Amino acid sequence: MSDDDQTYSAAAEVGMVRQRRSRLQRIRIGLKSAPPTAWFGMIVILCYLFVAAFANFIAPYGEADTSFPAYLEWGAQGHVFGTDQIGRDIFSRLVYGARNTIGIALVTTLLSFLIGGSFGLMAAINRSWLDQILSRLVDVLMAIPGLIFALMLLSIFGSSTIGLIIIIALLDSTRVFRLTRAVSLNVVVMDYVEAAKLRGEGLAWIMRREILPNIMPPLVAEFGLRFCFVFLTIAALSFLGVGIQPPTADWGSMVRDNASLIQFVRPWMAADSFGANWARLIEDLKLASPPLLAAGAIALLTIAVNFVVDWFLHKTSGLKE
Amino acid sequence: MHPIVRTVIQRLLLGVFTLFIVSLIIFSSIEFLPGDFGEAVLGQAATKETVAAFRRELGLDLPAWQRYLEWVGGVVQGDFGQSFSGRASSGQDRSRSVIELIGPRLQNTLFLAVLTASIAVPLALFLGITAALYRNSVYDRVVNAATLTTIATPEFFVAYILMLFFASLWSLFPSLSSVTPDMSLGDRIYSATLPAMTLTLVIVAHMMRMTRAAIINLLASPYIEMARLKGVSQSKVILRHALPNAWAPIATVIAFNLAYLVVGVVVVEVVFTYPGIGQTMVDAVRTRDVPVVQACTVIFAATYIVLNLIADIIGIITNPRLLHPR
């Protein structure tokens, strides 16, 4: 721009020294344009992470502390959400559940990206026998529905947390492999990769400095989606009773242990007044809250992650509808 | 040979090959069992002779390839061997054959799947086409947000919410669906309503979103623009011009989601204690009854593979570019 603020000259703007924005600035600009759904998602995710990180400071009691009377009501004897069928504090279990469930899902997703991502990159660069073998193997593994395969493997190796993480990570890495291979195939053929090869750069350098930065956006979005998927799979397995084993607190098994409470909600009577019905419903819902709170916690987190991923994909794909 | 026939045959052969490899994987699962699982199944008090007899019955003294051939031969004829449960350490064998255990339950699951599909498919098509028709309207946004939410929610949460509203608060349907063979068709549908509703909600979301995307994808093509420039109305553009070309992706989506039903059915059956094959499988996993788990895995995997194969083949034969080879 010229010195005079009133006039604008295109030539001056083009001739201006281009300043590269710092990463922080770019993030701030990106966040400014985020829609409310994405903001909602990010705030929810941050809250969850906070609770998970500081679980032992937030939770008033231990996760497996059974020293209280069973089925206490809301607020009774300092138990915010009451106690469950063997007298464990529901609120504490929800808080510890955040740490265990999110932690295990996160470790599993990281492991599956480590396996799937590195094999995907290798297959894309190698393009010969290695690519063929890995791709056919992945085809076969993906032909069996994931939850069913996981159930079969768990019946053989038994349900331990380590086993659960490895099994889910291996099964999930097939999808990461496919995506990584597909997106990096487009990058591998680029001239700058060729140039780096001619410069004499090693394979690891090319993978890390030339290919990885260019395939990051789809991989980051996929990380969010895969995290949701892994999280839901582990929750479903725990709900079925073959995932995370007691006494570890986790949301899937909390739903399972307390699910029968939902059936004790009394029906809405047309004969009674609205107020009487409503009071009864609130009372019953408080009683039936443990499974609904745990399942709601799972649902809220996956919805939040989906909102953020949706926005991120929209932003990085450059789509303007 | 006509190129379509050739491609279809190629796909079929690939499908058979996949089934073969999958059967190998499932069969070899028993190889990875810990060495002392004979004692685990028969109990601590089992004598050496009973354990040896048990191992002989499983054929563990034969080479692996021979056992595989016998197992596959049995599976093809519907014989999945004997269940591990019901065996005592004394050597007394009260176990039942696997097919006797899962046969009736397989029928129940198929019934549930057919019931769900017959509600979900028309509903998803209707929602998807109307959402594409009124794109970016309030209706489209509401349907989109609702489906994104149901996709992201675990099946059991949807199930319990439905149970809370339609079984506890408003006693319209039974909260636990028990289906027995001597029930009439109407009774069976009535007691399977809540599980079917849950599954419908879950798969309609996927199908609707993909249908909408398939149609909107086509709307960018030049021939649609031509139709628009001619002054054809919006609804006619979608129904007459876009939809016929979208049938192939939509059919693929439907078959793909019916395959997804296979997985969803496990959780939903456990929630509503519906006597289906999914619940049998979960029980068997918990008691580590490997033959039953193997049989269920074979059935689930085969259904999944066949449905995906059908989706592929529909995609191939409805592709007009392959119909008229140059």
XYZ file of C-alpha atoms in Angstrom:
647
model
C 0.000 0.000 0.000
C 1.064 3.566 -0.552
C 1.785 5.999 2.257
C -1.535 7.699 1.796
C -4.209 5.488 3.348
C -6.910 6.895 1.123
C -5.548 5.567 -2.145
C -5.031 1.980 -3.096
C -2.655 0.767 -5.719
C -2.662 -2.850 -6.815
C 0.922 -2.579 -8.046
C 2.065 -1.489 -4.607
C 0.365 -4.426 -2.947
C 1.902 -6.891 -5.367
C 5.292 -5.279 -4.887
C 5.016 -5.499 -1.085
C 7.490 -7.755 0.701
C 5.608 -10.954 1.417
C 5.635 -11.725 5.099
C 5.186 -15.255 6.117
C 2.695 -15.557 8.939
C 3.834 -17.426 12.014
C 2.114 -20.665 12.858
C 0.282 -19.068 15.767
C -1.112 -16.343 13.521
C -2.294 -18.867 10.978
C -4.015 -20.918 13.648
C -5.695 -17.791 15.008
C -6.961 -16.817 11.559
C -8.203 -20.350 10.972
C -10.024 -20.421 14.291
C -11.729 -17.109 13.589
C -13.566 -18.592 10.629
C -14.655 -21.699 12.518
C -18.428 -22.249 12.544
C -20.266 -22.575 15.872
C -20.481 -26.373 15.545
C -16.686 -26.588 15.348
C -16.319 -24.261 18.340
C -18.742 -26.407 20.286
C -16.748 -29.500 19.335
C -13.401 -28.007 20.300
C -14.650 -26.782 23.672
C -16.197 -30.176 24.458
C -12.983 -32.001 23.482
C -10.878 -29.663 25.649
C -13.198 -30.260 28.626
C -12.905 -34.027 28.178
C -9.121 -33.852 27.937
C -8.975 -31.692 31.062
C -11.113 -34.157 33.025
C -9.083 -37.103 31.731
C -5.754 -35.490 32.602
C -6.712 -34.417 36.107
C -8.980 -37.353 36.960
C -7.415 -38.055 40.350
C -7.851 -34.430 41.458
C -11.430 -34.129 40.226
C -12.832 -37.472 41.366
C -13.812 -37.383 45.054
C -13.457 -41.165 45.541
C -11.453 -44.033 44.022
C -12.689 -45.767 40.866
C -13.033 -49.182 42.558
C -13.960 -47.954 46.042
C -16.913 -50.120 47.097
C -17.152 -48.911 50.692
C -20.471 -47.072 50.275
C -24.077 -48.329 50.442
C -25.457 -49.481 47.071
C -28.014 -47.466 45.050
C -27.669 -44.181 46.887
C -29.714 -41.345 45.413
C -28.393 -38.172 43.810
C -26.630 -35.971 46.316
C -26.985 -38.466 49.168
C -23.971 -38.463 51.539
C -21.954 -36.323 49.163
C -22.296 -38.605 46.122
C -23.241 -36.245 43.280
C -24.770 -38.910 41.034
C -25.328 -41.499 43.762
C -23.760 -44.960 43.855
C -24.141 -48.077 41.712
C -25.207 -51.647 42.434
C -22.130 -52.502 44.517
C -21.744 -49.083 46.091
C -19.238 -47.284 43.891
C -19.488 -43.532 43.429
C -20.948 -42.913 39.959
C -19.372 -39.477 39.529
C -15.889 -40.763 40.344
C -16.329 -43.659 37.958
C -17.445 -41.309 35.198
C -14.355 -39.153 35.754
C -11.948 -42.106 35.836
C -13.835 -43.572 32.892
C -12.840 -40.488 30.886
C -9.180 -41.202 31.561
C -9.375 -44.959 30.898
C -11.699 -44.965 27.896
C -10.164 -41.959 26.108
C -6.632 -43.025 27.031
C -7.015 -46.556 25.699
C -8.742 -45.340 22.527
C -6.019 -42.736 21.947
C -3.183 -45.226 22.431
C -4.928 -47.677 20.094
C -5.423 -45.042 17.395
C -1.803 -43.867 17.657
C -0.584 -47.454 17.380
C -2.798 -48.135 14.378
C -1.509 -44.966 12.660
C 2.067 -45.943 13.432
C 1.569 -49.392 11.878
C -0.763 -48.445 9.032
C 0.984 -45.197 8.215
C 4.509 -46.557 7.995
C 3.483 -49.631 5.981
C 1.330 -47.436 3.731
C 4.247 -45.102 3.025
C 6.577 -48.034 2.404
C 4.114 -49.637 -0.009
C 3.657 -46.354 -1.887
C 7.396 -45.819 -2.278
C 8.269 -49.418 -3.024
C 5.432 -50.142 -5.499
C 6.551 -53.706 -6.231
C 6.289 -57.011 -4.370
C 5.970 -55.362 -0.947
C 3.049 -53.241 -2.147
C 1.350 -56.284 -3.701
C 1.707 -58.470 -0.606
C 0.587 -55.793 1.849
C -2.341 -54.661 -0.282
C -3.695 -58.190 -0.779
C -3.288 -58.939 2.929
C -5.209 -55.783 3.811
C -7.933 -56.686 1.287
C -8.495 -60.013 3.028
C -8.414 -58.547 6.529
C -10.947 -55.912 5.512
C -13.276 -58.577 4.129
C -14.156 -59.619 7.694
C -16.277 -57.116 9.627
C -14.091 -55.477 12.286
C -16.222 -56.042 15.374
C -16.749 -59.713 14.469
C -13.034 -60.262 13.855
C -12.200 -58.546 17.145
C -14.728 -60.756 18.974
C -13.166 -63.895 17.481
C -9.618 -62.861 18.396
C -10.712 -61.897 21.924
C -12.270 -65.347 22.401
C -8.883 -66.879 21.651
C -6.469 -64.524 23.381
C -8.799 -63.573 26.220
C -9.737 -60.041 27.249
C -6.801 -58.076 28.595
C -6.288 -54.363 28.050
C -2.972 -54.862 26.208
C -4.486 -57.564 24.013
C -7.491 -55.355 23.299
C -5.261 -52.442 22.246
C -3.119 -54.602 19.952
C -6.063 -56.398 18.325
C -8.066 -53.230 17.617
C -4.964 -51.327 16.473
C -3.993 -54.100 14.033
C -7.518 -54.398 12.615
C -7.872 -50.639 12.318
C -4.444 -50.108 10.774
C -5.740 -51.714 7.547
C -7.859 -48.638 6.867
C -5.014 -46.276 7.737
C -2.770 -48.268 5.392
C -5.199 -47.876 2.512
C -5.599 -44.143 2.990
C -1.893 -43.455 3.484
C -0.991 -45.526 0.443
C -3.635 -43.859 -1.726
C -2.745 -40.264 -0.828
C 1.012 -40.773 -0.888
C 0.853 -42.455 -4.322
C -0.155 -39.049 -5.704
C 2.764 -37.375 -3.985
C 5.457 -39.966 -4.736
C 5.285 -39.266 -8.478
C 5.809 -35.510 -8.023
C 8.878 -33.830 -9.476
C 10.136 -32.533 -6.165
C 10.336 -36.084 -4.827
C 12.301 -37.035 -7.915
C 14.527 -34.007 -7.345
C 15.147 -35.026 -3.756
C 16.091 -38.514 -4.938
C 18.515 -37.055 -7.485
C 19.988 -34.849 -4.761
C 20.836 -38.086 -3.052
C 18.508 -37.839 -0.066
C 17.863 -41.033 1.852
C 14.535 -42.868 2.000
C 13.752 -41.772 5.569
C 14.430 -38.121 4.701
C 12.169 -38.271 1.655
C 9.412 -39.917 3.676
C 9.615 -37.392 6.503
C 10.415 -34.108 4.728
C 8.899 -34.455 1.254
C 5.936 -36.817 1.477
C 4.631 -36.571 5.018
C 3.972 -32.786 5.064
C 1.989 -33.109 1.846
C -0.283 -35.904 3.039
C -0.861 -34.464 6.516
C -4.325 -32.839 6.130
C -6.191 -36.017 5.080
C -4.296 -38.019 7.677
C -5.174 -35.594 10.476
C -8.848 -35.695 9.506
C -8.666 -39.473 9.304
C -7.105 -39.535 12.759
C -10.177 -37.848 14.182
C -12.548 -40.229 12.414
C -10.520 -43.326 13.296
C -10.361 -42.182 16.905
C -14.163 -42.014 16.949
C -14.407 -45.432 15.373
C -11.893 -47.033 17.752
C -13.534 -45.321 20.705
C -16.957 -46.638 19.697
C -15.596 -50.141 19.014
C -13.935 -50.335 22.423
C -17.066 -48.955 24.082
C -19.173 -51.554 22.226
C -16.818 -54.392 23.226
C -16.832 -53.248 26.850
C -20.591 -52.975 26.676
C -20.712 -56.573 25.416
C -18.569 -57.558 28.407
C -15.457 -58.610 26.484
C -13.569 -55.308 26.400
C -12.040 -53.405 29.317
C -12.476 -55.617 32.374
C -13.573 -54.609 35.895
C -12.581 -53.057 38.257
C -11.212 -50.530 35.712
C -13.882 -47.869 35.292
C -14.985 -47.334 31.709
C -18.110 -45.979 30.135
C -19.057 -49.009 28.026
C -19.161 -51.385 30.978
C -20.895 -48.740 33.128
C -23.761 -48.762 30.634
C -23.847 -52.532 30.708
C -23.775 -52.861 34.516
C -26.585 -50.396 35.142
C -28.680 -50.781 31.984
C -31.593 -52.546 33.705
C -32.344 -49.343 35.671
C -33.907 -47.852 32.530
C -36.753 -50.357 32.694
C -37.791 -49.033 36.106
C -38.811 -45.664 34.718
C -42.559 -45.518 35.395
C -44.874 -44.778 32.462
C -46.344 -41.372 31.730
C -49.987 -41.427 32.926
C -52.583 -39.450 31.033
C -54.767 -39.463 34.175
C -52.235 -37.501 36.240
C -51.467 -33.825 35.806
C -48.455 -32.741 33.766
C -46.651 -31.551 36.896
C -47.085 -34.852 38.705
C -45.906 -36.780 35.651
C -42.908 -34.492 35.211
C -41.854 -34.759 38.871
C -42.094 -38.530 38.692
C -40.089 -38.618 35.465
C -37.284 -36.498 36.943
C -37.181 -38.720 40.010
C -37.011 -41.874 37.876
C -34.435 -40.398 35.513
C -32.171 -39.616 38.461
C -32.423 -43.269 39.447
C -31.798 -44.445 35.888
C -29.016 -41.914 35.289
C -25.815 -44.071 35.449
C -26.259 -45.846 32.068
C -27.634 -42.719 30.393
C -24.808 -40.519 31.708
C -22.121 -42.957 30.578
C -23.667 -43.530 27.136
C -24.264 -39.792 26.809
C -20.603 -39.117 27.621
C -19.561 -41.456 24.796
C -22.022 -39.930 22.351
C -21.113 -36.316 23.190
C -17.399 -36.899 22.616
C -17.862 -38.653 19.256
C -20.259 -35.956 18.065
C -17.794 -33.250 19.102
C -14.893 -34.926 17.274
C -17.081 -35.373 14.184
C -17.997 -31.679 14.156
C -14.349 -30.631 14.351
C -13.283 -33.118 11.661
C -16.124 -31.955 9.427
C -14.937 -28.364 9.684
C -11.275 -29.323 9.232
C -12.043 -31.347 6.096
C -14.115 -28.517 4.701
C -11.297 -26.048 5.377
C -8.406 -28.099 4.009
C -10.256 -29.321 0.933
C -10.851 -25.679 -0.036
C -14.501 -26.406 -0.795
C -16.710 -23.352 -0.894
C -20.309 -24.362 -1.277
C -16.498 -62.820 -24.178
C -18.526 -59.758 -23.333
C -16.401 -57.479 -21.100
C -19.132 -57.298 -18.473
C -19.318 -61.075 -18.145
C -15.548 -61.219 -17.883
C -15.398 -58.553 -15.159
C -18.230 -60.198 -13.232
C -16.536 -63.597 -13.399
C -13.294 -62.002 -12.241
C -15.077 -60.469 -9.266
C -16.789 -63.786 -8.431
C -13.485 -65.657 -8.498
C -11.921 -62.980 -6.321
C -14.840 -63.379 -3.898
C -14.379 -67.149 -3.722
C -10.664 -66.656 -3.135
C -11.355 -64.170 -0.324
C -13.761 -66.651 1.269
C -11.031 -69.299 1.094
C -8.442 -67.092 2.811
C -10.968 -65.978 5.423
C -11.847 -69.609 6.164
C -8.114 -70.300 6.602
C -7.816 -67.438 9.090
C -10.876 -68.544 11.040
C -9.757 -72.145 11.071
C -6.252 -71.308 12.231
C -7.693 -69.415 15.194
C -7.977 -72.705 17.060
C -4.244 -73.243 16.563
C -3.475 -70.181 18.670
C -5.342 -71.452 21.706
C -3.042 -71.941 24.683
C -1.775 -75.505 25.016
C -3.721 -76.279 28.179
C -7.131 -75.306 26.867
C -8.270 -78.927 27.175
C -8.047 -78.583 30.951
C -9.695 -75.154 30.752
C -12.689 -76.563 28.886
C -13.054 -79.789 30.836
C -12.294 -78.352 34.249
C -9.446 -78.750 36.701
C -10.447 -82.244 37.751
C -10.154 -83.713 34.247
C -8.024 -86.840 34.054
C -5.235 -87.214 31.536
C -7.313 -89.745 29.580
C -10.330 -87.449 29.168
C -8.090 -84.583 28.035
C -6.373 -86.908 25.559
C -9.754 -88.131 24.298
C -10.913 -84.537 23.925
C -7.816 -83.616 21.943
C -8.348 -86.697 19.764
C -11.953 -85.697 19.127
C -10.792 -82.269 17.982
C -8.289 -84.089 15.778
C -5.274 -82.337 17.290
C -3.232 -85.497 16.605
C -3.743 -85.059 12.845
C -1.762 -82.701 10.593
C -3.258 -79.246 10.194
C -4.116 -79.466 6.475
C -6.119 -82.650 7.024
C -8.083 -81.027 9.834
C -8.687 -77.951 7.672
C -10.102 -80.042 4.828
C -12.404 -81.902 7.203
C -13.517 -78.656 8.841
C -14.256 -76.924 5.532
C -16.038 -80.038 4.284
C -18.221 -79.960 7.370
C -18.891 -76.206 7.122
C -20.007 -76.506 3.508
C -22.537 -79.134 4.598
C -23.643 -77.043 7.572
C -21.767 -79.081 10.164
C -19.736 -76.855 12.483
C -18.691 -79.541 14.964
C -19.518 -79.825 18.649
C -19.781 -76.985 21.148
C -17.233 -76.816 23.981
C -19.866 -76.159 26.611
C -21.627 -79.011 28.378
C -18.486 -81.101 28.743
C -17.620 -82.382 32.188
C -14.274 -83.381 33.659
C -15.541 -86.933 34.126
C -15.482 -87.366 30.363
C -19.248 -87.323 30.128
C -20.229 -85.436 26.991
C -23.489 -83.519 27.073
C -22.362 -81.007 24.452
C -24.684 -80.089 21.616
C -23.763 -79.683 18.003
C -23.062 -76.080 17.027
C -25.628 -76.052 14.237
C -28.335 -77.140 16.689
C -27.409 -74.163 18.887
C -27.267 -71.465 16.239
C -29.719 -72.709 13.603
C -32.950 -71.312 15.105
C -31.183 -68.137 16.213
C -29.889 -67.519 12.712
C -33.508 -67.459 11.523
C -34.380 -64.855 14.163
C -31.482 -62.662 13.100
C -32.424 -62.944 9.426
C -35.985 -61.980 10.347
C -34.731 -58.887 12.173
C -32.428 -57.959 9.280
C -35.192 -58.298 6.674
C -37.603 -56.298 8.837
C -35.013 -53.522 9.254
C -34.080 -53.454 5.587
C -37.693 -53.220 4.449
C -38.177 -50.086 6.595
C -34.739 -48.525 6.224
C -34.142 -48.721 2.462
C -37.291 -46.861 1.271
C -36.970 -44.329 4.093
C -33.307 -43.603 3.302
C -34.022 -43.214 -0.420
C -36.891 -40.844 0.280
C -34.863 -38.719 2.703
C -31.771 -38.696 0.485
C -33.610 -37.690 -2.670
C -35.666 -35.005 -0.956
C -32.577 -33.626 0.806
C -30.796 -33.373 -2.557
C -33.926 -31.787 -4.044
C -34.179 -29.079 -1.359
C -30.435 -28.698 -0.993
C -29.206 -26.102 1.553
C -32.755 -25.534 2.769
C -33.757 -25.771 6.424
C -35.085 -29.271 5.772
C -31.736 -30.375 4.329
C -29.832 -28.895 7.259
C -32.070 -30.512 9.857
C -31.891 -33.932 8.209
C -28.113 -33.580 7.863
C -27.493 -32.592 11.455
C -29.803 -35.339 12.708
C -28.065 -38.021 10.644
C -24.590 -36.813 11.636
C -25.681 -37.143 15.250
C -27.045 -40.672 14.849
C -23.900 -41.762 12.986
C -21.718 -40.512 15.820
C -23.788 -42.065 18.614
C -23.108 -45.612 19.734
C -25.872 -48.079 18.846
C -26.570 -48.940 22.449
C -27.219 -45.302 23.325
C -29.800 -45.022 20.533
C -31.278 -48.293 21.741
C -31.594 -47.181 25.355
C -33.079 -43.820 24.426
C -35.711 -45.582 22.317
C -36.305 -48.011 25.148
C -36.747 -45.143 27.596
C -39.329 -43.403 25.425
C -41.249 -46.221 23.774
C -41.090 -48.928 26.409
C -40.755 -47.287 29.826
C -42.386 -43.881 29.513
C -44.964 -44.872 26.951
C -45.528 -48.619 27.177
C -46.005 -49.066 23.491
C -43.530 -51.866 22.788
C -41.910 -54.493 25.023
C -38.492 -53.380 26.254
C -37.064 -56.897 25.978
C -37.966 -58.716 22.810
C -38.278 -62.439 23.221
C -39.153 -64.272 20.051
C -40.231 -67.901 20.141
C -40.873 -70.176 17.162
C -44.593 -70.622 17.965
C -45.363 -66.890 17.801
C -47.487 -65.521 14.974
C -45.898 -63.184 12.426
C -47.672 -60.122 13.846
C -46.459 -60.883 17.373
C -42.927 -61.377 16.136
C -42.940 -58.050 14.307
C -44.425 -56.379 17.395
C -41.743 -57.693 19.741
C -38.941 -56.994 17.249
C -40.047 -53.395 16.660
C -37.622 -51.632 19.000
C -34.495 -53.516 17.797
C -35.557 -52.915 14.200
C -36.147 -49.202 14.919
C -32.671 -48.862 16.450
C -30.970 -50.535 13.504
C -33.050 -48.469 11.087
C -31.953 -45.211 12.705
C -28.312 -46.261 12.496
C -28.223 -47.373 8.859
C -30.689 -44.817 7.453
C -28.217 -42.093 8.415
C -25.406 -43.647 6.341
C -27.600 -44.516 3.382
C -29.329 -41.146 3.298
C -26.062 -39.199 3.374
C -24.533 -41.303 0.624
C -27.650 -41.097 -1.553
C -27.660 -37.328 -1.194
C -23.940 -37.145 -1.985
C -24.326 -39.402 -5.048
C -27.053 -37.199 -6.513
C -25.314 -33.910 -5.672
C -22.111 -35.229 -7.247
C -23.971 -35.703 -10.511
C -25.500 -32.238 -10.380
C -22.134 -30.754 -11.343
C -22.002 -32.647 -14.654
C -22.493 -30.757 -17.953
C -25.621 -32.615 -19.066
C -27.442 -31.519 -15.900
C -26.390 -27.939 -16.550
C -27.701 -28.308 -20.099
C -31.052 -29.509 -18.774
C -31.148 -26.549 -16.387
C -30.348 -24.100 -19.176
C -33.206 -25.546 -21.185
C -35.454 -24.492 -18.316
C -36.299 -27.892 -16.871
C -37.640 -27.654 -13.324
C -35.458 -28.577 -10.353
C -37.479 -31.660 -9.386
C -37.481 -32.931 -12.952
C -33.719 -32.438 -13.237
C -33.185 -34.600 -10.178
C -35.802 -37.288 -10.811
C -35.439 -37.657 -14.585
C -31.834 -36.721 -15.274
C -29.748 -37.233 -12.153
C -31.454 -40.183 -10.457
C -31.108 -42.759 -13.284
C -27.361 -42.253 -13.289
C -27.202 -42.316 -9.511
C -28.791 -45.765 -9.211
C -25.462 -47.584 -9.425
C -23.811 -45.745 -6.509
C -27.065 -45.888 -4.541
C -27.383 -49.655 -5.025
C -23.796 -50.040 -3.898
C -24.531 -47.941 -0.834
C -27.571 -50.051 0.040
C -25.710 -53.343 -0.233
C -22.804 -51.879 1.719
C -25.086 -50.755 4.531
C -26.921 -54.053 4.681
C -23.475 -55.532 5.239
C -22.973 -52.979 7.998
C -26.201 -54.290 9.536
C -24.308 -57.521 10.199
C -22.139 -55.736 12.748
C -24.830 -53.534 14.222
C -27.033 -56.530 14.900
C -24.631 -57.901 17.552
C -24.896 -54.943 19.923
C -28.606 -54.381 19.383
C -29.455 -58.027 20.037
C -27.606 -57.876 23.346
C -29.407 -54.665 24.398
C -32.861 -56.091 23.767
C -31.881 -59.690 24.634
C -33.208 -60.675 21.227
C -32.465 -64.378 20.723
C -30.300 -64.025 17.635
C -26.943 -65.210 16.425
C -25.172 -62.032 17.579
C -26.045 -62.675 21.192
C -25.000 -66.311 20.826
C -21.642 -65.156 19.550
C -21.060 -62.734 22.438
C -21.985 -65.417 24.972
C -19.651 -67.855 23.267
C -16.805 -65.313 23.284
C -17.289 -64.795 27.000
C -17.182 -68.531 27.739
C -14.485 -69.007 25.068
C -16.553 -71.634 23.256
C -14.367 -71.535 20.148
C -16.396 -73.776 17.769
C -19.492 -71.596 18.233
C -17.422 -68.433 17.759
C -15.906 -69.894 14.603
C -19.315 -70.813 13.210
C -20.721 -67.331 13.921
C -17.651 -65.669 12.408
C -17.984 -67.800 9.277
C -21.649 -66.836 8.912
C -21.072 -63.121 9.555
C -17.985 -62.927 7.342
C -19.627 -64.842 4.496
C -22.711 -62.592 4.602
C -20.503 -59.525 4.621
C -18.358 -60.726 1.723
C -21.344 -61.823 -0.377
C -23.189 -58.534 0.154
C -20.095 -56.522 -0.773
C -19.649 -58.755 -3.824
C -23.248 -58.097 -4.877
C -22.640 -54.364 -4.438
C -19.560 -54.572 -6.671
C -21.372 -56.561 -9.343
C -24.348 -54.176 -9.352
C -21.869 -51.353 -9.785
C -20.282 -53.121 -12.748
C -23.429 -54.138 -14.616
C -25.162 -50.783 -14.213
C -22.159 -48.922 -15.577
C -23.285 -47.828 -19.055
C -19.702 -47.380 -20.226
C -19.125 -51.115 -19.909
C -22.396 -52.017 -21.666
C -21.252 -50.826 -25.084
C -17.668 -51.918 -25.660
C -15.812 -50.227 -28.438
